[in-house]
mmCIF file of C-alpha atoms in Angstrom:
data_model
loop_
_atom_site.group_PDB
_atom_site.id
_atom_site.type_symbol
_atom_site.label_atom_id
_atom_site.label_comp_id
_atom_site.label_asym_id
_atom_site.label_seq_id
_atom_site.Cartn_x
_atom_site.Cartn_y
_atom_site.Cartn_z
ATOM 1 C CA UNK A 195 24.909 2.393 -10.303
ATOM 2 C CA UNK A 196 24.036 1.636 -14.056
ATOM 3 C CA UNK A 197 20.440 1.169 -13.489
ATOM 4 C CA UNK A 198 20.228 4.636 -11.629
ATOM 5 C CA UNK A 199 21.946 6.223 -14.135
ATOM 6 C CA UNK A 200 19.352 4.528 -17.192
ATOM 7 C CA UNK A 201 16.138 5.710 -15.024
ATOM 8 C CA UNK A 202 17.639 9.521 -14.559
ATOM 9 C CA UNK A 203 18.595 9.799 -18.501
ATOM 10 C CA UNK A 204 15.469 7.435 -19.366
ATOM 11 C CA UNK A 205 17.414 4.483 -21.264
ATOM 12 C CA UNK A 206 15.622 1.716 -21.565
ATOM 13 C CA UNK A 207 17.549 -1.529 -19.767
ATOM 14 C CA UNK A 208 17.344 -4.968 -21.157
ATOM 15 C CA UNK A 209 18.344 -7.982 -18.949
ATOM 16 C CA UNK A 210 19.973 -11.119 -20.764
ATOM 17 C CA UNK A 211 20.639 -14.072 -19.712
ATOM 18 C CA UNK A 212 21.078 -17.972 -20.606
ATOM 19 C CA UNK A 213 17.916 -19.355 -22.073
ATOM 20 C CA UNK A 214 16.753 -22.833 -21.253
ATOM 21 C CA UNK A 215 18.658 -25.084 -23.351
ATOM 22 C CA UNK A 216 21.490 -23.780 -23.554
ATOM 23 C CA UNK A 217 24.942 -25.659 -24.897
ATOM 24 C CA UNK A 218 26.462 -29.325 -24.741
ATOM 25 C CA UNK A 219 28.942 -28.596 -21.915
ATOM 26 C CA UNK A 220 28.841 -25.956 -19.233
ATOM 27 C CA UNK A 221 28.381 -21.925 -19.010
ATOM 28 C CA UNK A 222 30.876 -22.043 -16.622
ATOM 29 C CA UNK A 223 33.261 -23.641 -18.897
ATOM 30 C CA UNK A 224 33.059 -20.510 -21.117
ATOM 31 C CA UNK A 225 30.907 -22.495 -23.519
ATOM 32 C CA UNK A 226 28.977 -20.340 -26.157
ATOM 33 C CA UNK A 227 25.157 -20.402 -25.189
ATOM 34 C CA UNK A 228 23.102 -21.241 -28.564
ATOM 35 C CA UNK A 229 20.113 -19.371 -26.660
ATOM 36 C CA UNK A 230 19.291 -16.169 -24.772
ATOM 37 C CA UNK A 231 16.738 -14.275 -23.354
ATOM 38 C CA UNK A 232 16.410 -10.510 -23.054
ATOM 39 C CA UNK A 233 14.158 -8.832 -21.161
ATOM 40 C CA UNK A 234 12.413 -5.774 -21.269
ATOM 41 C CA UNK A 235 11.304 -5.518 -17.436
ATOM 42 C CA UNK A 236 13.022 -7.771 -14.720
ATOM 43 C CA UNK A 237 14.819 -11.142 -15.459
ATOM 44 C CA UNK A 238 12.754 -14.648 -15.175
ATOM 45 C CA UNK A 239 15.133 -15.748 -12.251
ATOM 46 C CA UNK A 240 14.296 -12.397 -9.793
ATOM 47 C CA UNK A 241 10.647 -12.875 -8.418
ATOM 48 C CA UNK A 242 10.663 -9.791 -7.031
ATOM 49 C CA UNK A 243 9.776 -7.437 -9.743
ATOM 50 C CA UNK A 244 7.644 -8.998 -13.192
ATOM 51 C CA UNK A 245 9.494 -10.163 -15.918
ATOM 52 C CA UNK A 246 8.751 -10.371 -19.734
ATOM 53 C CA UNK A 247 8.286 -14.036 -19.233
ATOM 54 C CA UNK A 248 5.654 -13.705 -15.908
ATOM 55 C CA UNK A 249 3.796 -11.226 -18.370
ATOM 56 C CA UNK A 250 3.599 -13.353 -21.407
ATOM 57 C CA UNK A 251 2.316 -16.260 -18.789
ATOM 58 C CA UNK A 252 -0.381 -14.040 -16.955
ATOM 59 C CA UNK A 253 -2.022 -12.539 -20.406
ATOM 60 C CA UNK A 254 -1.148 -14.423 -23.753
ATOM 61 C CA UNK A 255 -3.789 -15.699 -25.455
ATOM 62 C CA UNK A 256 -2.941 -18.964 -26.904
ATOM 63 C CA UNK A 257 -3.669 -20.048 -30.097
ATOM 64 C CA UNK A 258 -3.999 -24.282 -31.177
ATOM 65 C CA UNK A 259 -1.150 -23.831 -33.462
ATOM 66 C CA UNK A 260 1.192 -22.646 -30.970
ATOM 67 C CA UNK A 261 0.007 -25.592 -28.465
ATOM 68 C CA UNK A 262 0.492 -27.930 -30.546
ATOM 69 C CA UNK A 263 3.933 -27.186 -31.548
ATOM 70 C CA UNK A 264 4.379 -26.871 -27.688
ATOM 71 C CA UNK A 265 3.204 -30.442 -27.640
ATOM 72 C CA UNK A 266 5.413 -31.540 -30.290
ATOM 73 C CA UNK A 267 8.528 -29.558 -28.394
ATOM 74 C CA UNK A 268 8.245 -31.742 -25.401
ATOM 75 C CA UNK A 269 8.056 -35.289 -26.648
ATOM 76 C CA UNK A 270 11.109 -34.332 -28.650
ATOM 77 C CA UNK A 271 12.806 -32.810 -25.524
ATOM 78 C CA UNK A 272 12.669 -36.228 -24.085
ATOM 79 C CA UNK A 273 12.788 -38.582 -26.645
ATOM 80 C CA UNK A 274 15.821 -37.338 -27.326
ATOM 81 C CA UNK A 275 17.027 -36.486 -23.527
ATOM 82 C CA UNK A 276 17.569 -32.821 -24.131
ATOM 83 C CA UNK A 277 18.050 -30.171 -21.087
ATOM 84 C CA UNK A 278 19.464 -26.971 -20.507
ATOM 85 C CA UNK A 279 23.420 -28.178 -20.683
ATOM 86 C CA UNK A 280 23.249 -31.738 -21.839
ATOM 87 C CA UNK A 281 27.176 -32.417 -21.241
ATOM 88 C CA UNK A 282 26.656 -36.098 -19.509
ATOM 89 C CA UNK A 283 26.200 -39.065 -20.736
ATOM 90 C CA UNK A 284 22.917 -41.318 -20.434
ATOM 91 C CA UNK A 285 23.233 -44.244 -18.405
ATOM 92 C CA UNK A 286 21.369 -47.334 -16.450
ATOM 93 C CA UNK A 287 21.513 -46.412 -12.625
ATOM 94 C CA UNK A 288 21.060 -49.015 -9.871
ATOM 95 C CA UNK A 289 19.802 -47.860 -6.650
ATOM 96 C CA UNK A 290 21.391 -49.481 -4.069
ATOM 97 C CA UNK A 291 19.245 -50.777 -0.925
ATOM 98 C CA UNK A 292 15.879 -49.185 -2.694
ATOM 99 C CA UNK A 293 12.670 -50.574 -1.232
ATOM 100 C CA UNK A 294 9.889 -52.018 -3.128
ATOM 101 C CA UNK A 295 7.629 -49.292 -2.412
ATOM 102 C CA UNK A 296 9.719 -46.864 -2.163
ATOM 103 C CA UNK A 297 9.055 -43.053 -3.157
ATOM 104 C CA UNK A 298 11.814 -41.932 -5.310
ATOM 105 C CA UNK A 299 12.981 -38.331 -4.838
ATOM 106 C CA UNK A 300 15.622 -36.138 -6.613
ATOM 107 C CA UNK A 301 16.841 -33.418 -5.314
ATOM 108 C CA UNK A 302 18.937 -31.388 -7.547
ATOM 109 C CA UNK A 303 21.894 -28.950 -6.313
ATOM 110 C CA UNK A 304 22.174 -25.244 -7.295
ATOM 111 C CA UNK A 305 25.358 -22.824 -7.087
ATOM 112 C CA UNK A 306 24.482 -21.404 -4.259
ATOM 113 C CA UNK A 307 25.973 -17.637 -4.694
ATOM 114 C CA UNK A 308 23.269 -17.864 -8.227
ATOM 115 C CA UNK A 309 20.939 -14.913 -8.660
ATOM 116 C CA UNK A 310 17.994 -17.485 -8.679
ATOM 117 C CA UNK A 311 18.848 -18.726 -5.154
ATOM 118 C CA UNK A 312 19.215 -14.505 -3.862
ATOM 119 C CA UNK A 313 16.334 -13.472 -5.239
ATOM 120 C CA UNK A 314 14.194 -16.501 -5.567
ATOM 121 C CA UNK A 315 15.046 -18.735 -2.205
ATOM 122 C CA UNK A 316 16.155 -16.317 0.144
ATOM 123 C CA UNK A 317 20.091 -17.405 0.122
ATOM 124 C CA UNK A 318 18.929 -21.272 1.046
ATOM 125 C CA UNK A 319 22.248 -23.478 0.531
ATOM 126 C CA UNK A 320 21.869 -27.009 -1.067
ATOM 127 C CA UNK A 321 21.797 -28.293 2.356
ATOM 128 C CA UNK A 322 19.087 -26.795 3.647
ATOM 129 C CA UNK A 323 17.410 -27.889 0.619
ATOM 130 C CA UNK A 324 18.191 -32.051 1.245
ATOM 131 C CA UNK A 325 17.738 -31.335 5.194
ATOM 132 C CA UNK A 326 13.941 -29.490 4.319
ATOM 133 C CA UNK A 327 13.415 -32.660 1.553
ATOM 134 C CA UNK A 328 14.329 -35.429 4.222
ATOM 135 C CA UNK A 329 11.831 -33.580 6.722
ATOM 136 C CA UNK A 330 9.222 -33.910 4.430
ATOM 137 C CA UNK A 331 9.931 -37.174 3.181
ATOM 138 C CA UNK A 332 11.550 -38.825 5.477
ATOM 139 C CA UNK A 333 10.604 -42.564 4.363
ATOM 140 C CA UNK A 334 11.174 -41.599 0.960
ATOM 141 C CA UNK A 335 14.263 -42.859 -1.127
ATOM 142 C CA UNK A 336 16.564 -39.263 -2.158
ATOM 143 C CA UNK A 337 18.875 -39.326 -4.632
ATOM 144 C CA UNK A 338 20.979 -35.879 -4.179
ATOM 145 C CA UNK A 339 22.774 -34.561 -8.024
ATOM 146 C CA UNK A 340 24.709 -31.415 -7.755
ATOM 147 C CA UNK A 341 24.952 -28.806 -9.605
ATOM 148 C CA UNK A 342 27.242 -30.023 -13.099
ATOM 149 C CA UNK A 343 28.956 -26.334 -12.604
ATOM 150 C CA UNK A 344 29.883 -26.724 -9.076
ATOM 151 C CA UNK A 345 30.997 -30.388 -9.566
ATOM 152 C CA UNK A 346 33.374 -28.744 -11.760
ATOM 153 C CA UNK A 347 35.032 -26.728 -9.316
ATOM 154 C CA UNK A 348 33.721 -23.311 -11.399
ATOM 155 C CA UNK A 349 30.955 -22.126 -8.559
ATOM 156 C CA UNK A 350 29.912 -22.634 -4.919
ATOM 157 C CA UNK A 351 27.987 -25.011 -3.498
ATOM 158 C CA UNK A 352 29.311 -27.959 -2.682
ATOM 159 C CA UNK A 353 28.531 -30.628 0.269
ATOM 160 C CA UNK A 354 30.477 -33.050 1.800
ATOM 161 C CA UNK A 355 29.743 -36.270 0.763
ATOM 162 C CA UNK A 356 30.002 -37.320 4.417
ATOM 163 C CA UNK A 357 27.558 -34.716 5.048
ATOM 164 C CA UNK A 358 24.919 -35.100 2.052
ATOM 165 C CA UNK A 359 24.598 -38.801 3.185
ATOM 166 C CA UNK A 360 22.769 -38.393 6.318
ATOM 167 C CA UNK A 361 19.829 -36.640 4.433
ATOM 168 C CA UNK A 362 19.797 -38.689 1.261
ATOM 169 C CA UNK A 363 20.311 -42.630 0.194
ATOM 170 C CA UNK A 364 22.799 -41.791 -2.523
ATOM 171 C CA UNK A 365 24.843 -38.721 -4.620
ATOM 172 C CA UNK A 366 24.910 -39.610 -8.065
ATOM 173 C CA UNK A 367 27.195 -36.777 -10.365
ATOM 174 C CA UNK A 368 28.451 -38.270 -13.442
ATOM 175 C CA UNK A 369 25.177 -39.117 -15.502
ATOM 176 C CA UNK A 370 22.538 -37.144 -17.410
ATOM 177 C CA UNK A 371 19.814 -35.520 -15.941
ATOM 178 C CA UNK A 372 17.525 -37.551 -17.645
ATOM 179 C CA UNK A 373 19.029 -40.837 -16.445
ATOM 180 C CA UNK A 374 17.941 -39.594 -13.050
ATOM 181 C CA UNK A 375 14.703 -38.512 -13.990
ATOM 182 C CA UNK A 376 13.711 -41.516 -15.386
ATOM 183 C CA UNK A 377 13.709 -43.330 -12.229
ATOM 184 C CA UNK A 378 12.231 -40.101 -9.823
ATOM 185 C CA UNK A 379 8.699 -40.203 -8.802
ATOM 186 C CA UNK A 380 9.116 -36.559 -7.729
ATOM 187 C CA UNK A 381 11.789 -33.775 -7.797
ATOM 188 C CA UNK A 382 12.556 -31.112 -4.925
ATOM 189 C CA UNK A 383 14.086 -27.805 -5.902
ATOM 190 C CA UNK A 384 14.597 -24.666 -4.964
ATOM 191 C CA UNK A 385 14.690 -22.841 -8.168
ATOM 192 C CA UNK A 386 16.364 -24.999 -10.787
ATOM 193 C CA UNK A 387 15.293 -25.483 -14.391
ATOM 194 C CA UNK A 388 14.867 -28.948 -13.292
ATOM 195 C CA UNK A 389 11.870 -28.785 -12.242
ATOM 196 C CA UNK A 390 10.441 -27.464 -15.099
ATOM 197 C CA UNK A 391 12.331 -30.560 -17.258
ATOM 198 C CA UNK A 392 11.001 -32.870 -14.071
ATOM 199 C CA UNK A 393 7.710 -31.580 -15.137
ATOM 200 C CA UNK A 394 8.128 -32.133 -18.989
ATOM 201 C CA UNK A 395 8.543 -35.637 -17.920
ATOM 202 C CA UNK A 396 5.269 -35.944 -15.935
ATOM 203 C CA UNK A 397 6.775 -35.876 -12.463
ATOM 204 C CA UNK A 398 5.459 -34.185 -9.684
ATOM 205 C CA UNK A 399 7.124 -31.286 -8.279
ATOM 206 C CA UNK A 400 8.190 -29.459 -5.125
ATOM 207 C CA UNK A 401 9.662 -25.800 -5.252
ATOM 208 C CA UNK A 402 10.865 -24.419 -1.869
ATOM 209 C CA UNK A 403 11.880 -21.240 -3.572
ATOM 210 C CA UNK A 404 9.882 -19.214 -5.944
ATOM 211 C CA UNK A 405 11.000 -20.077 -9.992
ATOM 212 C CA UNK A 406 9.118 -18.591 -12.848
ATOM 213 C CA UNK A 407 7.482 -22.389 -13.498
ATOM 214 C CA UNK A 408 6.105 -21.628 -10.042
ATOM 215 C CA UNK A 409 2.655 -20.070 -9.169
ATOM 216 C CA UNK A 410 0.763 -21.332 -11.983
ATOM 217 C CA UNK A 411 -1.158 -24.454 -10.601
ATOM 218 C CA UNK A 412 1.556 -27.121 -11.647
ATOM 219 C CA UNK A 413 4.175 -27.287 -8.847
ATOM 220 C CA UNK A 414 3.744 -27.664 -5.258
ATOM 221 C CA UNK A 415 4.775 -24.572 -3.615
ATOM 222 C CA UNK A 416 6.319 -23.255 -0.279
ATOM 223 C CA UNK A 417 5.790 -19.442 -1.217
ATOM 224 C CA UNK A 418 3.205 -17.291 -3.198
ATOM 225 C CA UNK A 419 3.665 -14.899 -5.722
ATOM 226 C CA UNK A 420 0.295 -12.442 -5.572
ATOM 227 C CA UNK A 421 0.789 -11.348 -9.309
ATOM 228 C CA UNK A 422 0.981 -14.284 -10.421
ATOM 229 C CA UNK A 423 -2.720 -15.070 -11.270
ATOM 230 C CA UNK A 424 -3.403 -17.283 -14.013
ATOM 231 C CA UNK A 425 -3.509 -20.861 -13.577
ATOM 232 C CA UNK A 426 -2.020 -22.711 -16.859
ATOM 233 C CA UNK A 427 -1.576 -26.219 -18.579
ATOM 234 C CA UNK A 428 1.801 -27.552 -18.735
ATOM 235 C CA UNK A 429 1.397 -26.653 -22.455
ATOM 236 C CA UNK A 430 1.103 -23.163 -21.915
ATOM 237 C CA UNK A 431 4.255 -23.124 -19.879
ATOM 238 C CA UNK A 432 6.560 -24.793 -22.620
ATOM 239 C CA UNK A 433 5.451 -22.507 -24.988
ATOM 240 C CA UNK A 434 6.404 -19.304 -23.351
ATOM 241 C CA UNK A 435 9.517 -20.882 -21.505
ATOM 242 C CA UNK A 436 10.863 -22.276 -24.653
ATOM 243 C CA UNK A 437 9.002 -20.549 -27.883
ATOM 244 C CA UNK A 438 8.023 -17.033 -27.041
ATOM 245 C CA UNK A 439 10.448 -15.682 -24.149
ATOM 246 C CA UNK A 440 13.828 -16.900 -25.412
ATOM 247 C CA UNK A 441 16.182 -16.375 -28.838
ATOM 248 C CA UNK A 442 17.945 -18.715 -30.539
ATOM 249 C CA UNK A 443 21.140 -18.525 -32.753
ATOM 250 C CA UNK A 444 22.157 -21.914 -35.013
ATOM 251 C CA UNK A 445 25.388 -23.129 -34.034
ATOM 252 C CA UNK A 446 25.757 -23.545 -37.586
ATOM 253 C CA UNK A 447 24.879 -20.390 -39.284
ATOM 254 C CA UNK A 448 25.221 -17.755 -36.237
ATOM 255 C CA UNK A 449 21.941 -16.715 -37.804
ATOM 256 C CA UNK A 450 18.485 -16.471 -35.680
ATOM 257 C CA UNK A 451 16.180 -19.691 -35.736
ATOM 258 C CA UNK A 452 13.591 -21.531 -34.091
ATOM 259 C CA UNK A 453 14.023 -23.621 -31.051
ATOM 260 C CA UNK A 454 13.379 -26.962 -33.164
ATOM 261 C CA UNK A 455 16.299 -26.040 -35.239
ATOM 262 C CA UNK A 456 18.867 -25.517 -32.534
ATOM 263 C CA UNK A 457 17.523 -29.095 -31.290
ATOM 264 C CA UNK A 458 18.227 -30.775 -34.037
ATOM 265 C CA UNK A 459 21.906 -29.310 -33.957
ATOM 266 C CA UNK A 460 22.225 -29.934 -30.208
ATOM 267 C CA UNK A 461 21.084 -33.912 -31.153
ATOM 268 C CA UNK A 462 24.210 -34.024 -33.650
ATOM 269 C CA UNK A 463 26.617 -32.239 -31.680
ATOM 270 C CA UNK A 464 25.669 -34.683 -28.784
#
């Protein structure tokens, strides 16, 4: 085992993975990801151990420069209808048979042999997740988006539509995320980045597993994580999740840069 080996001859091990906008198209597609994070002492995704980000978000001391550009960050995020693999287009969407008064919930799939789902959810599957949702909702109006990568064929995870349909009103696949967001009053996750981009967008949100947005006083969650103690502003979050933790490389350049950089390249490439 490699991390047994790097604790008995005391090398240091770094975890890296995608950061949180990632490409235009999918991971799974062997698509180069214009962001990464590496990690000096777990991996954001495993809530079992602390990571560099749960550090930075339990003891940084922020300073009005840094919020601001965290402000700035986010209105640009969705004026311009950015998230992590932006590789669908942005459409109109009619609900069918939607109520007047409807609550509108989105539910979004995950692959469900991801690290985030092991560690973070306890193995849940994507139907467990609609089934829990429908429980707790059940006069509410779901809309059920899977995962882009499992739609794909690339990962596991998938429902049959037959099945999906008796816990939500309708599966829509082939639009952006932000097409669906627009018309959600609330989201429902497990552990996906969308409910961090669900909350960038003002909606409330429901985590039945334990993601890093989790545990700071801005979701509604099903478990607890004791270390993490600090309760922050929405503002706070962004600017770890997307200015401190990760690292960015220009599509351009392959040189370093700042997250509003690769944005702008992401927009043209788009």
């Amino acid at each position: 085992d490699v991390e047994i080996y790097a604790k008995e001859q005391k090398i240091q091990i770094l975890r890296v993975e995608d950061g949180f906008v990632r490409s235009v198209s999918l991971g799974s597609d062997l698509t180069k990801a214009y962001s990464l994070v590496v990690d000096s002492r777990g991996i954001y995704f495993d809530p079992t151990v602390e990571s560099d980000l749960e550090y930075l978000l339990n003891t940084y001391e922020f300073d009005e420069a840094l919020l601001k550009r965290s402000v700035r960050l986010q209105e640009y995020l969705v004026a311009n209808k950015i998230s992590k693999y932006n590789n669908h287009q942005d459409k109109k969407i009619n609900l069918p048979n939607l109520k007047k008064s409807q609550t509108i919930i989105m539910v979004p799939g995950q692959v469900s042999d991801d690290a985030s789902i092991i560690y973070g959810a306890n193995g849940m599957s994507n139907l467990e997740l609609l089934q829990q949702s429908r429980k707790n909702s059940p006069k509410a109006y779901i809309i059920y988006k899977p995962h882009p990568d499992v739609l794909a064929g690339n990962r596991k995870g998938h429902i049959e539509h037959d099945v999906a349909k008796k816990y939500c009103d309708v599966i829509i696949s082939d639009v952006s995320l932000d097409s669906v967001l627009e018309l959600a009053d609330e989201v429902h996750t497990m552990t996906s980045l969308v409910g961090l981009e669900a909350l960038i967008r003002g909606k409330k949100v429901y985590t039945y597993g334990l993601p890093f947005y989790a545990g700071w006083g801005l979701t509604s969650d099903t478990k607890v994580c004791p270390r993490r103690v600090k309760k922050r502003t929405l503002d706070e979050l962004v600017a770890v999740t997307f200015i401190l933790y990760p690292r960015y490389i220009n599509p351009k350049t392959n040189q370093f840069c700042e997250v509003e950089d690769l944005l702008k390249e992401i927009d043209k490439e788009k």
